[in-house]
Amino acid sequence: MKRSVMFVLAACVAMQVNAADLLEIYRDALINDAQFASATAQLTAGKEKGPQGTANILPTVNLSGSTTYSNVDATLPSERSYGFNTNTYQLQLSQPVFRWQNWINYKEGALQVAVAEAQFQAARNDLALRAAQSYFDVLYAQDVLSSVQTLKFAAAEQLQLAKKSFEVGTVTITDVNEAQSKFDLAAAQEIAAQSDLEVKRQALSLLSGKPPRPLSGLRNGVQIMPPTPAAVEAWVSAAEKNNAAVQASTLNLEIAKRDVDKARAGHLPTVDAVATYSNSHAGNGSSGSPSLSRTAAVGLQLTVPLYAGGATQSKVREAIALADKATADLEAQKRTATQAARQAFVGVSSGVAQVRGYEAALVSGKSAVESNKLGYEVGVRINIDVLNAQSSLADTQQKLAKSRYDTIMSQLKLKAATGVIESADIEGVNSLLDK
C-alpha cells in the first residue's frame, strides 16, 4: 500500500514538472492556430496597400511592339506583286501631373495599412482570450471531475456505513436507498465530467496545435486583485479611444470620407506628362528599298471629362452613403467597446467579491460535513444530512473554481476592451499558476 501511494505521488510530481502553462499554450497558438494564421496573412496583404497607393503618383513605363506582314498586288502603273514586314516598337513614359484621385489613393494607402494593423491587433487580442478561455475551461473541467470524484468517494463511504447500520438495525432501508441514490448520481456526474474534460482538452489541442497534455493549475490561496483604477468611467473612456476595433472603424471612416473626394474628382480634368520613343522598320516596299523611322516626343496630355452617362455622380452618391455607413459603424463599435469594458469591469469587481465569499463558504462547508458526520455517529443527524452536506461542499468547490477563472478572464477581457493584450499581461496571469 505504501509503495502504491509513493508511486502515485511520484507520477503526480512528474506530471506537474512536465505540465504546460498558459504562456506556453499562448505561444503555441500564435504559431499553430489557423484563425490567427489567417489574420497574419491578411495583415501581410493589407500592408501592400501602402506601395499600391504610392504607385499612383509615380511614373509608369510601357513597352509595346508589333510585327505585320503585308502582301501587295498592284496593277498600275504596271502589274507587280511584293510583300514586306513592318516591325514597330514604342517606349512610353507617363507621369501624372494633376490627377486628384491618384493623390487621394496615395493618402489612403497609409490609412489602409493602419486598418490592417488594427484588425490584426484585434485578432491577436482574440487569440489571447481564446487561449486563456480554453486553458481555464480545461482547469475547470478538471476541478469539476475532482470534486465529483471526491463526492462519489464520500457517498460510497456513507453507502457502506448505511448498509452496515441497516444490518444491525440502527437505520431503516430508506437511509440505504438515499445513500445509494447519492452514489449513483455522483457516478453519473463523474461520467459526464470525464466526457466534458475530454472535449475541453481536444478544444485546447485544436487551438495550440499540440496533443492534450497536463496543465498547471492555480496556486493554492492565489489572490486576484480588483481593477486599477477603480473607477469604471476611466476604463470606458480608454475603450472609446484605444479599442482595436474602434481604431479600425475610425480609420475606415476617414477612408470613406476620402472616397467621397475621390469620387468627386471624377469631374476634374487630368494632366499627364508623356514621353514616347518609337521605332518602325518596313521591309522592301513599293520603292524596292526598306524604310526606317524613329520618333521621339515629349508633351503634356490634358483630359477633360464631359459626360460619362451619369456614372460619376452616381459614384459620388454611393461614396456619401458608404461614408454615412462608416459613421454608424464607428458609433456601433464605440458602444460595443464601452459595453464590453463595463461588463468586464463589473466581472472583475464582483468576481473578486464572489471569490472571497465562496472561499468563506468552502471553510464553512467543510465544517458542516464534519459536523454532520459527527452528528450521524452520535445519532442526532441522519444519513441524508451528511449526504446533503457533502453535495453542498462539492457544489461550493465548483463555484469557487469557476468564479476564480471567470474573474481572471474578466481581467483579460477588460484589457482587450480598452486596448491591447500584451505578452506581459499573459505572463501576469501565468504567474498565478502553480509551476
Short mmCIF file of N, CA, C and O in Angstrom, two decimals, residues 26 43 83 97 104 106 155 178 181 201 249 253 279 316 372 395:
data_model
loop_
_atom_site.label_atom_id
_atom_site.label_comp_id
_atom_site.label_asym_id
_atom_site.label_seq_id
_atom_site.Cartn_x
_atom_site.Cartn_y
_atom_site.Cartn_z
N TYR A 26 -0.22 29.81 -25.15
CA TYR A 26 -0.41 31.02 -25.96
C TYR A 26 0.62 31.09 -27.07
O TYR A 26 0.29 31.41 -28.23
N LEU A 43 -2.90 40.59 -42.66
CA LEU A 43 -2.04 41.74 -42.37
C LEU A 43 -0.99 41.91 -43.46
O LEU A 43 -0.73 43.03 -43.91
N GLY A 83 5.80 41.67 -101.12
CA GLY A 83 5.43 41.58 -99.71
C GLY A 83 6.55 42.10 -98.83
O GLY A 83 7.71 42.08 -99.22
N VAL A 97 0.66 64.54 -63.59
CA VAL A 97 0.93 65.90 -63.13
C VAL A 97 -0.20 66.38 -62.24
O VAL A 97 0.02 66.92 -61.16
N ILE A 104 -5.34 61.11 -53.70
CA ILE A 104 -6.17 60.58 -52.61
C ILE A 104 -5.85 59.11 -52.38
O ILE A 104 -5.77 58.64 -51.23
N TYR A 106 -3.05 57.69 -52.85
CA TYR A 106 -1.75 57.67 -52.16
C TYR A 106 -1.94 57.87 -50.66
O TYR A 106 -1.35 57.15 -49.84
N ALA A 155 -19.81 9.49 -0.91
CA ALA A 155 -21.11 8.81 -0.99
C ALA A 155 -20.94 7.30 -0.83
O ALA A 155 -21.80 6.62 -0.23
N GLU A 178 -31.35 6.19 0.09
CA GLU A 178 -30.90 7.57 -0.13
C GLU A 178 -29.40 7.61 -0.41
O GLU A 178 -28.93 8.34 -1.30
N SER A 181 -28.82 6.31 -3.88
CA SER A 181 -29.21 7.32 -4.86
C SER A 181 -28.13 8.38 -5.03
O SER A 181 -27.79 8.77 -6.16
N ARG A 201 -10.24 19.35 -23.46
CA ARG A 201 -8.84 19.09 -23.82
C ARG A 201 -8.65 19.11 -25.34
O ARG A 201 -7.65 19.64 -25.84
N SER A 249 -12.36 51.10 -37.09
CA SER A 249 -13.56 51.78 -37.61
C SER A 249 -13.31 53.27 -37.81
O SER A 249 -13.82 53.87 -38.76
N LEU A 253 -13.65 55.14 -41.42
CA LEU A 253 -14.45 56.35 -41.64
C LEU A 253 -13.63 57.39 -42.39
O LEU A 253 -14.13 58.04 -43.32
N ASN A 279 10.08 53.23 -82.87
CA ASN A 279 10.95 52.81 -83.96
C ASN A 279 10.15 51.91 -84.87
O ASN A 279 9.51 50.96 -84.42
N VAL A 316 -20.46 59.33 -56.66
CA VAL A 316 -20.41 60.30 -55.56
C VAL A 316 -21.49 59.97 -54.53
O VAL A 316 -21.24 59.94 -53.31
N ASN A 372 -21.84 17.16 10.49
CA ASN A 372 -22.91 16.21 10.20
C ASN A 372 -22.46 14.77 10.35
O ASN A 372 -23.22 13.90 10.77
N ASP A 395 -20.55 21.36 -4.56
CA ASP A 395 -21.09 22.48 -5.35
C ASP A 395 -20.32 23.77 -5.08
O ASP A 395 -20.02 24.54 -6.00
#
